[in-house]
Coordinates of C-alpha atoms and ligand atoms in Angstrom, one line a residue:
M1 CA 44.3 138.1 80.6
L2 CA 47.6 139.1 82.0
L3 CA 49.9 136.4 83.3
F4 CA 51.3 136.6 86.3
S5 CA 54.6 135.3 84.8
T6 CA 54.8 138.6 82.7
V7 CA 54.1 140.8 86.2
A8 CA 57.2 139.1 87.8
A9 CA 59.0 139.3 84.9
V10 CA 58.9 143.0 85.1
F11 CA 59.2 143.4 89.2
E12 CA 62.5 141.7 88.1
Q13 CA 63.2 144.5 85.9
I14 CA 62.2 147.4 88.0
E15 CA 64.6 146.1 90.9
K16 CA 67.0 146.5 88.7
K17 CA 66.3 150.0 87.5
S18 CA 66.3 153.0 90.2
G19 CA 65.4 155.7 87.8
R20 CA 61.8 156.8 88.2
L21 CA 61.4 157.6 84.2
E22 CA 62.6 154.4 83.3
M23 CA 60.3 152.5 86.0
T24 CA 57.4 154.6 84.4
G25 CA 57.9 153.5 81.1
I26 CA 58.0 149.6 81.9
L27 CA 55.3 150.3 84.4
A28 CA 53.4 151.6 81.5
E29 CA 53.8 149.2 79.2
L30 CA 53.0 146.8 81.8
F31 CA 49.4 148.7 82.0
Q32 CA 49.0 148.7 78.7
K33 CA 48.6 145.1 78.7
T34 CA 46.1 145.0 81.6
G35 CA 42.3 144.5 81.3
K36 CA 39.9 146.6 83.4
E37 CA 39.1 143.8 85.4
E38 CA 42.1 143.1 86.6
I39 CA 44.2 146.5 86.8
D40 CA 42.7 146.9 90.5
K41 CA 44.6 144.0 91.5
L42 CA 47.6 144.0 89.8
V43 CA 48.1 147.7 91.6
Y44 CA 47.3 146.5 94.6
I45 CA 50.0 143.8 94.3
M46 CA 52.6 146.2 93.4
Q47 CA 51.7 148.4 96.3
G48 CA 52.4 144.8 98.0
I49 CA 48.9 145.0 99.8
L50 CA 45.5 143.1 99.3
M51 CA 43.1 146.1 100.1
P52 CA 43.5 149.9 101.0
P53 CA 44.3 149.8 104.9
Y54 CA 40.8 150.9 106.3
K55 CA 39.5 147.6 104.7
G56 CA 41.3 145.7 107.5
V57 CA 42.3 142.8 105.3
D58 CA 45.8 142.4 105.9
L59 CA 48.7 139.8 104.4
G60 CA 51.4 138.7 106.1
M61 CA 51.2 135.0 106.6
G62 CA 53.9 133.7 109.5
E63 CA 57.2 132.6 107.8
R64 CA 56.7 129.1 109.3
F65 CA 53.8 128.6 107.3
A66 CA 55.7 129.6 103.9
V67 CA 58.7 127.5 105.1
E68 CA 56.1 124.6 105.2
A69 CA 54.7 125.4 102.0
I70 CA 58.1 126.1 100.2
S71 CA 59.1 122.5 101.3
A72 CA 56.2 120.8 100.3
T73 CA 56.7 122.2 96.9
S74 CA 60.4 121.7 96.5
G75 CA 60.5 118.3 98.1
Y76 CA 63.1 119.8 100.8
S77 CA 62.7 119.2 104.4
V78 CA 61.6 122.1 106.4
Y79 CA 64.8 121.9 108.0
E80 CA 66.5 122.4 105.0
V81 CA 64.5 125.3 103.7
D82 CA 64.9 126.9 106.8
R83 CA 68.9 125.9 106.6
H84 CA 68.8 127.8 103.3
Y85 CA 66.8 130.8 104.6
R86 CA 69.5 131.4 107.5
K87 CA 72.5 131.7 104.5
S88 CA 69.9 133.9 102.1
G89 CA 68.1 135.9 104.5
D90 CA 65.1 135.9 102.3
L91 CA 62.8 133.7 102.0
G92 CA 61.5 134.6 98.5
D93 CA 65.1 134.0 97.6
T94 CA 65.1 130.6 99.1
A95 CA 61.6 129.9 97.6
E96 CA 63.3 130.5 93.8
E97 CA 66.7 129.0 94.5
L98 CA 65.0 125.6 96.0
L99 CA 62.3 125.4 93.1
K100 CA 65.4 125.7 90.5
K101 CA 66.4 122.8 92.0
R102 CA 63.2 120.9 93.0
K103 CA 63.3 117.6 94.0
Q104 CA 60.0 116.8 92.9
T105 CA 57.9 118.3 90.0
A106 CA 54.3 118.9 90.3
L107 CA 52.0 116.4 88.3
F108 CA 49.7 119.4 86.6
T109 CA 50.9 123.0 86.1
S110 CA 48.9 125.4 84.6
E111 CA 49.2 129.1 84.2
M112 CA 48.6 131.7 86.3
D113 CA 46.9 135.1 85.9
V114 CA 46.8 138.2 88.2
G115 CA 43.3 137.6 89.0
Y116 CA 44.0 133.9 90.2
V117 CA 47.2 134.9 92.4
Y118 CA 45.2 137.5 93.9
N119 CA 41.9 135.5 94.5
V120 CA 44.0 132.8 96.4
M121 CA 46.1 135.4 98.5
M122 CA 42.7 136.7 99.4
K123 CA 41.7 133.3 100.6
I124 CA 44.9 133.0 102.7
A125 CA 44.4 136.4 104.2
L126 CA 41.0 135.4 105.1
A127 CA 41.4 131.8 106.6
G128 CA 40.3 132.2 110.1
G129 CA 39.2 129.5 112.6
S130 CA 40.2 126.4 113.7
G131 CA 42.2 124.4 110.5
S132 CA 43.4 127.8 109.0
Q133 CA 46.7 127.2 109.3
D134 CA 46.9 124.2 107.1
L135 CA 44.3 125.8 104.8
K136 CA 46.9 128.7 104.5
I137 CA 49.8 126.2 103.5
K138 CA 47.6 124.7 101.3
Y139 CA 46.7 127.7 99.1
L140 CA 49.9 128.9 99.2
T141 CA 51.7 125.3 97.8
E142 CA 49.2 125.4 95.5
L143 CA 50.4 128.7 94.0
L144 CA 54.2 127.4 94.5
N145 CA 53.4 124.4 92.5
N146 CA 51.9 126.4 89.3
A147 CA 55.2 129.0 89.9
S148 CA 58.3 129.3 88.2
P149 CA 61.3 129.6 90.4
M150 CA 61.2 133.8 89.7
E151 CA 57.3 134.0 90.0
A152 CA 58.3 131.8 93.7
R153 CA 60.6 134.3 94.7
F154 CA 57.8 137.7 94.5
L155 CA 54.7 135.4 95.6
V156 CA 56.5 134.4 98.7
R157 CA 57.4 138.3 99.3
Y158 CA 54.4 138.8 98.7
V159 CA 52.2 136.5 101.4
L160 CA 54.9 137.7 103.6
A161 CA 53.6 141.1 103.4
R162 CA 57.4 141.9 102.3
L163 CA 57.5 142.8 98.7
R164 CA 59.1 146.1 99.1
I165 CA 59.7 146.0 94.7
G166 CA 60.7 150.3 95.3
V167 CA 57.9 151.5 93.2
G168 CA 56.2 154.1 95.4
D169 CA 52.6 155.6 94.8
P170 CA 53.5 158.6 92.4
T171 CA 55.4 156.1 89.9
I172 CA 52.2 154.4 89.7
L173 CA 50.0 157.4 89.1
D174 CA 52.2 158.2 86.4
A175 CA 52.4 155.1 84.6
L176 CA 48.6 154.9 84.7
S177 CA 48.5 158.2 82.7
V178 CA 50.9 157.3 80.8
A179 CA 49.5 154.0 79.8
H180 CA 46.4 155.8 78.7
T181 CA 47.2 158.7 77.0
G182 CA 51.1 158.5 76.0
D183 CA 52.0 161.0 78.7
K184 CA 51.1 162.7 81.8
S185 CA 48.0 164.6 80.9
F186 CA 46.0 162.8 83.8
R187 CA 48.4 162.7 86.3
N188 CA 47.3 165.4 88.5
D189 CA 43.4 164.2 88.2
L190 CA 44.6 161.0 89.4
E191 CA 46.6 162.0 92.2
R192 CA 43.9 164.1 93.3
A193 CA 41.1 161.0 93.2
Y194 CA 44.0 158.9 95.0
N195 CA 44.3 161.8 97.8
V196 CA 40.8 161.7 98.8
C197 CA 40.1 157.8 98.8
A198 CA 43.3 156.4 99.5
D199 CA 42.6 153.3 97.2
M200 CA 44.6 153.1 94.6
G201 CA 43.2 150.0 93.1
L202 CA 39.7 151.7 92.9
V203 CA 41.2 154.7 91.3
A204 CA 42.9 152.5 88.6
K205 CA 40.2 150.6 87.8
L206 CA 37.3 153.7 87.6
F207 CA 39.8 155.2 85.4
Y208 CA 40.0 152.1 83.2
E209 CA 36.3 152.0 82.8
D210 CA 36.2 155.5 81.6
P211 CA 38.7 158.4 82.1
V212 CA 35.7 161.1 83.3
N213 CA 35.3 158.9 86.5
I214 CA 38.5 160.5 87.7
K215 CA 37.7 164.0 87.0
K216 CA 34.5 164.1 88.4
F217 CA 35.9 161.6 91.4
R218 CA 33.6 162.6 94.2
V219 CA 34.4 162.6 98.1
G220 CA 32.3 160.4 100.0
P221 CA 31.6 159.2 103.4
F222 CA 33.7 155.8 104.3
K223 CA 36.4 156.9 101.8
P224 CA 38.8 158.3 104.0
L225 CA 41.1 160.9 102.6
M226 CA 44.8 161.1 103.0
P227 CA 45.4 164.0 105.6
A228 CA 47.1 167.1 104.8
L229 CA 50.1 168.0 106.4
A230 CA 51.5 171.1 107.5
E231 CA 54.9 172.7 106.5
R232 CA 57.0 174.2 109.4
L233 CA 58.5 177.6 110.1
S234 CA 60.8 178.8 113.0
T235 CA 59.7 182.0 114.0
P236 CA 56.1 183.9 114.2
D237 CA 57.7 186.5 111.9
A238 CA 58.6 183.9 108.9
I239 CA 54.8 182.6 108.9
I240 CA 53.4 186.3 108.9
E241 CA 55.7 187.2 106.1
K242 CA 54.7 183.7 104.2
I243 CA 51.1 183.7 104.5
G244 CA 50.0 187.4 106.0
K245 CA 46.7 187.5 108.0
C246 CA 46.1 184.0 109.2
A247 CA 44.2 182.0 111.7
V248 CA 46.2 180.4 114.5
E249 CA 44.9 177.2 116.2
M250 CA 46.4 175.1 119.0
K251 CA 48.2 172.4 117.9
Y252 CA 47.0 169.2 120.2
D253 CA 49.1 166.9 120.9
G254 CA 47.3 163.6 120.8
F255 CA 46.3 161.3 117.8
R256 CA 44.5 162.6 114.6
L257 CA 40.9 160.9 113.8
Q258 CA 39.0 161.4 110.9
C259 CA 35.6 161.2 111.2
H260 CA 32.9 159.8 108.8
K261 CA 29.2 159.7 109.3
K262 CA 26.0 158.8 107.3
G263 CA 23.4 158.2 108.8
K264 CA 23.5 156.2 112.2
T265 CA 26.4 155.0 110.7
V266 CA 29.8 156.4 112.1
E267 CA 33.5 155.4 111.2
I268 CA 36.6 156.8 112.6
Y269 CA 39.9 156.6 111.1
S270 CA 43.3 156.9 112.4
R271 CA 46.1 159.2 110.5
K272 CA 47.0 155.9 109.0
L273 CA 43.4 155.4 107.4
E274 CA 43.2 152.6 109.8
K275 CA 39.7 151.8 111.0
M276 CA 39.7 152.3 114.7
T277 CA 35.6 153.0 115.3
H278 CA 35.8 150.2 117.9
M279 CA 38.2 151.7 120.2
F280 CA 36.1 154.8 120.8
P281 CA 32.6 154.0 121.6
D282 CA 31.9 157.4 123.6
V283 CA 33.2 159.5 120.6
V284 CA 30.9 157.4 118.3
E285 CA 28.0 157.4 120.4
E286 CA 28.0 161.9 120.4
I287 CA 28.8 161.6 116.5
R288 CA 25.8 159.7 116.0
R289 CA 23.5 162.5 117.5
L290 CA 25.3 165.1 115.5
K291 CA 22.2 166.8 113.5
Y292 CA 24.0 166.1 109.7
E293 CA 22.7 163.4 107.7
E294 CA 26.7 163.1 106.1
I295 CA 29.5 164.6 107.6
I296 CA 33.4 164.1 107.2
F297 CA 35.7 165.9 110.0
E298 CA 39.0 165.7 111.4
G299 CA 40.1 166.6 114.8
E300 CA 42.9 165.6 117.1
A301 CA 41.9 163.3 120.1
L302 CA 43.3 164.0 123.5
A303 CA 42.7 162.5 127.2
Y304 CA 41.6 164.9 129.7
N305 CA 43.0 164.4 133.6
R306 CA 39.4 166.0 135.0
K307 CA 41.0 165.4 138.5
K308 CA 43.9 168.0 137.7
N309 CA 42.1 169.8 135.3
R310 CA 44.9 169.2 132.4
F311 CA 45.2 167.3 129.5
F312 CA 47.1 164.0 129.8
S313 CA 50.4 163.2 128.0
F314 CA 50.6 161.9 124.8
Q315 CA 52.0 158.5 126.3
Q316 CA 48.5 158.3 128.1
T317 CA 46.6 159.6 125.7
M318 CA 47.9 156.5 124.0
H319 CA 46.1 154.4 126.2
R320 CA 43.2 154.7 124.5
R321 CA 44.3 153.3 121.3
R322 CA 43.8 149.5 122.5
K323 CA 42.1 146.6 121.2
H324 CA 40.7 145.4 124.5
G325 CA 39.5 146.7 127.7
I326 CA 38.3 149.5 125.9
A327 CA 35.4 150.5 128.4
E328 CA 37.9 150.6 131.6
A329 CA 40.3 153.5 129.2
S330 CA 37.3 155.6 128.0
L331 CA 36.2 155.7 131.9
E332 CA 40.2 155.9 133.1
F333 CA 41.0 158.6 130.2
P334 CA 38.0 160.4 128.9
L335 CA 38.6 161.8 125.4
Y336 CA 38.3 165.2 124.0
V337 CA 38.2 165.4 120.2
F338 CA 39.3 169.1 118.8
V339 CA 37.8 169.4 115.5
F340 CA 39.9 171.2 113.0
D341 CA 38.4 170.5 109.7
V342 CA 35.3 169.6 107.7
L343 CA 35.7 168.1 104.3
Y344 CA 32.6 167.2 103.5
I345 CA 28.9 167.8 104.5
D346 CA 25.4 166.6 103.4
G347 CA 26.6 165.8 99.8
K348 CA 29.0 169.1 99.3
D349 CA 32.7 168.1 99.0
M350 CA 34.1 170.7 100.8
T351 CA 37.8 170.3 100.1
G352 CA 38.0 173.0 97.4
T353 CA 36.4 175.1 99.3
A354 CA 38.6 178.3 101.5
Y355 CA 39.6 177.6 104.8
R356 CA 37.5 180.3 106.0
E357 CA 34.3 178.8 104.9
R358 CA 35.1 175.5 106.4
R359 CA 36.0 177.5 109.7
K360 CA 32.3 178.1 109.8
L361 CA 31.5 175.0 109.9
V362 CA 33.8 173.9 112.5
K363 CA 32.5 176.7 114.9
K364 CA 29.4 174.8 115.1
F365 CA 31.1 172.0 116.7
R366 CA 30.1 172.0 120.8
G367 CA 29.7 168.9 122.0
K368 CA 30.8 167.5 125.3
I369 CA 33.8 165.6 123.7
V370 CA 33.9 166.5 120.1
K371 CA 34.3 170.4 119.9
A372 CA 35.8 173.0 117.8
A373 CA 39.7 173.6 117.8
E374 CA 40.8 177.4 119.3
S375 CA 41.3 179.5 117.0
K376 CA 41.9 183.2 116.4
L377 CA 42.7 185.8 113.5
V378 CA 46.3 187.4 113.5
S379 CA 48.1 189.7 111.3
K380 CA 50.7 191.0 113.5
A381 CA 54.0 188.5 114.4
E382 CA 54.0 190.1 118.0
K383 CA 50.0 188.3 118.7
L384 CA 51.1 185.1 116.9
D385 CA 53.8 184.9 119.3
G386 CA 51.8 186.0 122.1
I387 CA 49.5 183.1 121.5
F388 CA 52.3 180.7 120.9
R389 CA 53.6 181.3 124.2
D390 CA 49.9 180.8 125.9
A391 CA 49.6 177.5 123.9
L392 CA 52.8 176.4 125.6
S393 CA 52.3 177.5 129.2
R394 CA 49.0 175.4 128.7
G395 CA 51.1 172.5 128.0
L396 CA 50.0 172.5 124.5
E397 CA 52.8 171.3 121.7
G398 CA 52.7 174.6 119.8
I399 CA 50.3 176.1 117.3
M400 CA 49.0 176.0 113.7
A401 CA 48.8 178.8 111.6
K402 CA 46.4 178.6 108.6
D403 CA 46.3 180.4 105.3
L404 CA 42.6 181.8 105.4
D405 CA 42.1 181.1 101.4
S406 CA 43.5 177.3 100.9
P407 CA 41.8 174.2 100.2
Y408 CA 42.2 171.7 102.1
N409 CA 45.2 169.6 101.0
A410 CA 44.4 165.9 100.8
G411 CA 48.0 164.1 101.2
K412 CA 49.7 167.0 100.6
R413 CA 52.1 168.8 102.8
K414 CA 51.5 172.6 101.8
F415 CA 51.8 176.1 103.2
A416 CA 48.2 175.9 103.9
W417 CA 48.8 174.8 107.2
I418 CA 52.6 175.8 109.4
K419 CA 53.3 174.3 112.8
L420 CA 55.2 176.1 115.1
K421 CA 56.2 174.2 117.7
K422 CA 57.9 174.4 121.0
S423 CA 61.7 173.1 120.4
Y424 CA 62.8 170.2 122.6
G425 CA 65.8 171.4 124.7
K426 CA 68.0 173.4 122.0
A427 CA 66.4 171.0 118.9
V428 CA 65.2 173.0 116.1
D429 CA 62.6 170.6 115.3
T430 CA 61.9 166.6 115.2
V431 CA 62.0 164.3 112.4
D432 CA 60.4 161.1 111.8
C433 CA 62.6 158.3 111.0
V434 CA 62.1 154.4 110.4
I435 CA 64.4 152.3 112.4
V436 CA 66.6 150.2 110.2
G437 CA 68.9 148.2 112.9
Y438 CA 69.9 148.5 116.1
Y439 CA 72.8 148.4 118.2
L440 CA 74.1 146.1 121.1
G441 CA 75.6 148.0 124.4
H442 CA 79.5 148.2 125.2
G443 CA 81.2 146.7 127.8
Q444 CA 81.0 143.7 129.7
R445 CA 77.1 142.9 129.2
A446 CA 76.9 144.4 126.3
E447 CA 74.8 141.7 124.8
F448 CA 72.2 142.4 127.5
E449 CA 72.1 146.2 126.5
F450 CA 70.9 148.5 124.2
G451 CA 73.2 150.5 122.1
G452 CA 70.4 152.5 120.2
V453 CA 68.8 152.3 116.5
L454 CA 70.0 153.3 112.9
A455 CA 67.7 155.6 111.7
A456 CA 66.3 156.5 108.1
V457 CA 64.7 158.8 106.1
Y458 CA 62.3 158.4 103.0
N459 CA 64.0 159.8 99.7
S460 CA 61.1 160.3 97.2
D461 CA 63.4 160.6 94.2
N462 CA 65.0 157.5 94.0
G463 CA 62.2 155.4 96.4
K464 CA 65.4 154.4 99.1
L465 CA 65.3 154.9 102.4
Q466 CA 68.2 156.8 103.4
T467 CA 70.0 156.6 107.2
I468 CA 70.6 159.7 108.8
A469 CA 71.3 159.1 112.6
K470 CA 72.4 156.3 114.7
V471 CA 69.7 157.0 118.3
A472 CA 70.7 156.1 121.5
T473 CA 69.1 158.3 124.0
G474 CA 65.7 160.3 125.0
F475 CA 64.1 157.0 126.0
S476 CA 64.6 155.7 129.8
E477 CA 66.3 152.4 130.3
E478 CA 62.9 150.9 130.8
E479 CA 61.7 152.3 127.4
M480 CA 65.0 151.3 125.7
M481 CA 64.6 147.6 126.9
E482 CA 61.1 147.7 125.4
L483 CA 62.1 149.2 122.3
R484 CA 64.9 146.6 122.1
E485 CA 62.3 143.3 122.7
M486 CA 60.3 144.9 120.2
L487 CA 62.9 145.1 117.6
E488 CA 64.1 141.2 118.4
E489 CA 61.0 140.2 117.5
I490 CA 61.6 142.1 113.6
R491 CA 65.5 141.2 113.3
A492 CA 66.3 140.3 109.5
K493 CA 68.9 138.7 108.1
K494 CA 69.5 141.1 105.4
P495 CA 69.6 145.1 105.4
P496 CA 65.8 146.4 104.3
S497 CA 66.1 146.0 100.4
N498 CA 66.0 149.8 99.5
L499 CA 68.1 150.7 102.2
E500 CA 71.3 152.7 101.0
Y501 CA 73.7 152.8 103.9
K502 CA 77.4 153.3 104.8
I503 CA 77.2 152.1 108.5
E504 CA 76.9 148.7 109.8
V505 CA 74.6 147.5 112.8
D506 CA 74.7 144.7 114.9
F507 CA 71.0 143.6 113.9
W508 CA 69.2 144.6 111.1
V509 CA 65.4 145.0 111.2
E510 CA 62.1 145.0 108.9
P511 CA 61.6 148.5 108.5
K512 CA 58.5 148.8 110.8
Y513 CA 58.3 151.1 113.5
V514 CA 58.7 155.0 112.9
I515 CA 60.3 157.1 115.8
E516 CA 60.1 160.7 116.1
V517 CA 63.4 162.2 117.1
A518 CA 64.5 165.5 118.0
F519 CA 68.0 167.0 117.7
D520 CA 70.4 169.6 117.9
E521 CA 70.8 170.6 114.2
I522 CA 71.4 169.1 110.9
T523 CA 74.6 168.2 109.5
V524 CA 76.4 166.6 106.6
S525 CA 78.2 164.0 107.2
S526 CA 80.3 160.8 105.4
M527 CA 78.7 158.4 107.3
H528 CA 74.7 158.7 106.4
T529 CA 73.6 158.6 102.9
A530 CA 70.3 161.0 103.4
G531 CA 70.0 163.2 100.9
K532 CA 73.8 165.2 100.4
G533 CA 74.7 162.9 103.5
Y534 CA 72.5 165.0 106.0
A535 CA 72.9 163.8 109.4
L536 CA 71.4 164.8 112.6
R537 CA 73.5 166.1 115.7
F538 CA 72.6 165.2 119.2
P539 CA 69.7 162.8 118.0
R540 CA 67.8 161.5 120.7
I541 CA 63.9 159.6 120.4
V542 CA 61.0 161.6 121.5
K543 CA 58.7 158.9 121.1
I544 CA 57.3 155.7 118.8
R545 CA 54.9 156.9 116.2
N546 CA 52.9 153.8 116.3
D547 CA 50.2 156.3 114.3
K548 CA 52.3 156.6 111.0
T549 CA 52.7 154.2 108.5
I550 CA 56.2 153.9 107.5
K551 CA 55.2 156.0 103.9
E552 CA 55.2 159.0 106.0
I553 CA 58.3 159.3 107.6
T554 CA 60.0 162.6 106.8
N555 CA 61.3 163.0 103.2
C556 CA 64.9 163.9 102.0
H557 CA 63.2 167.2 100.8
E558 CA 62.3 168.3 104.1
I559 CA 65.4 167.3 105.9
E560 CA 67.2 169.7 103.0
D561 CA 64.2 172.2 103.6
M562 CA 65.4 172.2 107.4
F563 CA 68.9 172.4 106.5
N564 CA 68.4 175.5 104.4
L565 CA 66.0 177.0 107.2
Q566 CA 68.8 176.7 109.8
R567 CA 71.2 178.3 107.4
S568 CA 69.4 181.3 106.6
Ligands
ATP1 P1 53.2 165.7 109.6 O1 51.6 165.9 110.5 O2 53.2 167.2 109.3 O3 53.6 164.8 109.1 P2 53.4 164.6 112.7 O4 52.3 164.1 112.4 O5 54.9 164.7 113.5 O6 53.4 165.4 111.2 P3 53.2 167.3 113.6 O7 54.6 168.2 112.7 O8 53.2 167.5 115.2 O9 52.7 165.9 113.4 O10 51.9 168.2 112.9 C1 50.8 167.9 112.2 C2 49.7 167.3 113.2 O11 49.3 168.0 113.9 C3 48.3 167.1 112.3 O12 48.9 165.7 111.7 C4 47.3 166.6 113.6 O13 47.3 165.5 114.1 C5 47.9 167.7 114.8 N1 47.2 168.8 115.1 C6 46.8 169.3 116.2 N2 46.4 170.2 116.3 C7 46.2 170.5 114.8 C8 45.2 171.8 114.4 N3 44.7 172.7 115.2 N4 45.2 171.8 112.9 C9 45.9 170.9 112.6 N5 46.4 169.7 112.8 C10 46.7 169.8 114.3

């Protein structure tokens, strides 16, 4: 049995390292000590989650409850815990410090193993209804009573859903393979399995039971796949040069849905792979009537304004992603789902099949709501340009060019799909950033005004968030104030632990909201930390991307590619 104290010691070691190779070594050693009945739980803990997102079991205890549990364990009053937290800025650190100076010792303490910790965390997450708050505090107190101060630091961060030890999924995959074979020979198989089920715990468990499981891992209903992603190029010529004759599809600007059907059961997942089935009864009904016994397909959902005979805007379409008033919203904003890929059908995994074959299945969608995305075969740049212009004139966002011979690359950004988008003003393109802090306005009423946000991208080489722009325009005043209110709710006393920055903000926030930012050009500046100091010139907010997790923000490598692209 793996003790949680061993895990906490490894987390502490990792926090101090930044090289991926070193981290992989440390993790592989830990994985070797882990049994097959606990590897899944350890992996989830490392990812800072309890289960993959689509299972809908979230951590995220309220801070107040955690403060009470720390108080009960340490013997310090709630007031004293709060005071310490105000100074430390991290409730995990506060728990550690106060437990070191514990005013009372627990009567019985016992060492905790990973399975035990995980199960108690699960009980905390699942407790609901009346009396659940007291129960949550009781469970956490129980854990803290048995914990060393260092264990307490990580337990508290984990239960608050703020455990960011800086180990990315690629490092976990490397380490699993190294732990088993001493090298990365299983890396690709593990990665593929993870990309087609988005459940690292499941992959690790199957791998520990028998590595052959991973080689023959199959796509299947209700195991959502990580979405395939598109590269970008800036001209029709460049696209034809890159992939030659290709299929050009309309690029619809709505939200991505992954739809699964087996028998009469239908589930719909968002791009972040959260289950959203209940939001779309109209879509579910139509999918249920499809003649296939089993199918997984992807499409882009857009609301259509029947009176004006055109699509609603992205903002209006987003009204359909709601928890309440679903029936009303489906009348006001009826959806179309434009199917652009089929990943699995009646027992057959289609992800390894060429696009041209998958497209034959896509073409069969002719429902009232669920219909095939428009697609045309093109071999000349002029023709591609014509379709692109036509798409823009119809109010669409641009086109997607697809390589006819490519498989479906779950979880990967490849030139199998190339996007060509309308530029925003003079903008080259847009990037997705996470907001890490914000500014107050200037002038007399400064404290009531909003001065913009500090935005960061992700560097997969070292697992850090790195700043790329201070963004203060793009939104109307009203939208800005709304954003400010959202950010006030998630103010943090310290910058995110994995942020590299050179400029200060008025307030740090938890890295939670993803924004799409348009810009004129990428430059290099001494103010920002993204890659070689990349910065966005004239950045402006296009929209808040509620459909993206912070794992999906733009990677520094993409920024570098865009920088090189613009120079060429
Ligand atoms: P990315 O998905 O590349 O991270 P993004 O989410 O910001 O970026 P875009 O860059 O605009 O989106 O392009 C990809 C998205 O376009 C897909 O995730 C999908 O939701 C949408 N899309 C619209 N039409 C299509 C289509 N015909 N084929 C594939 N994707 C499409």
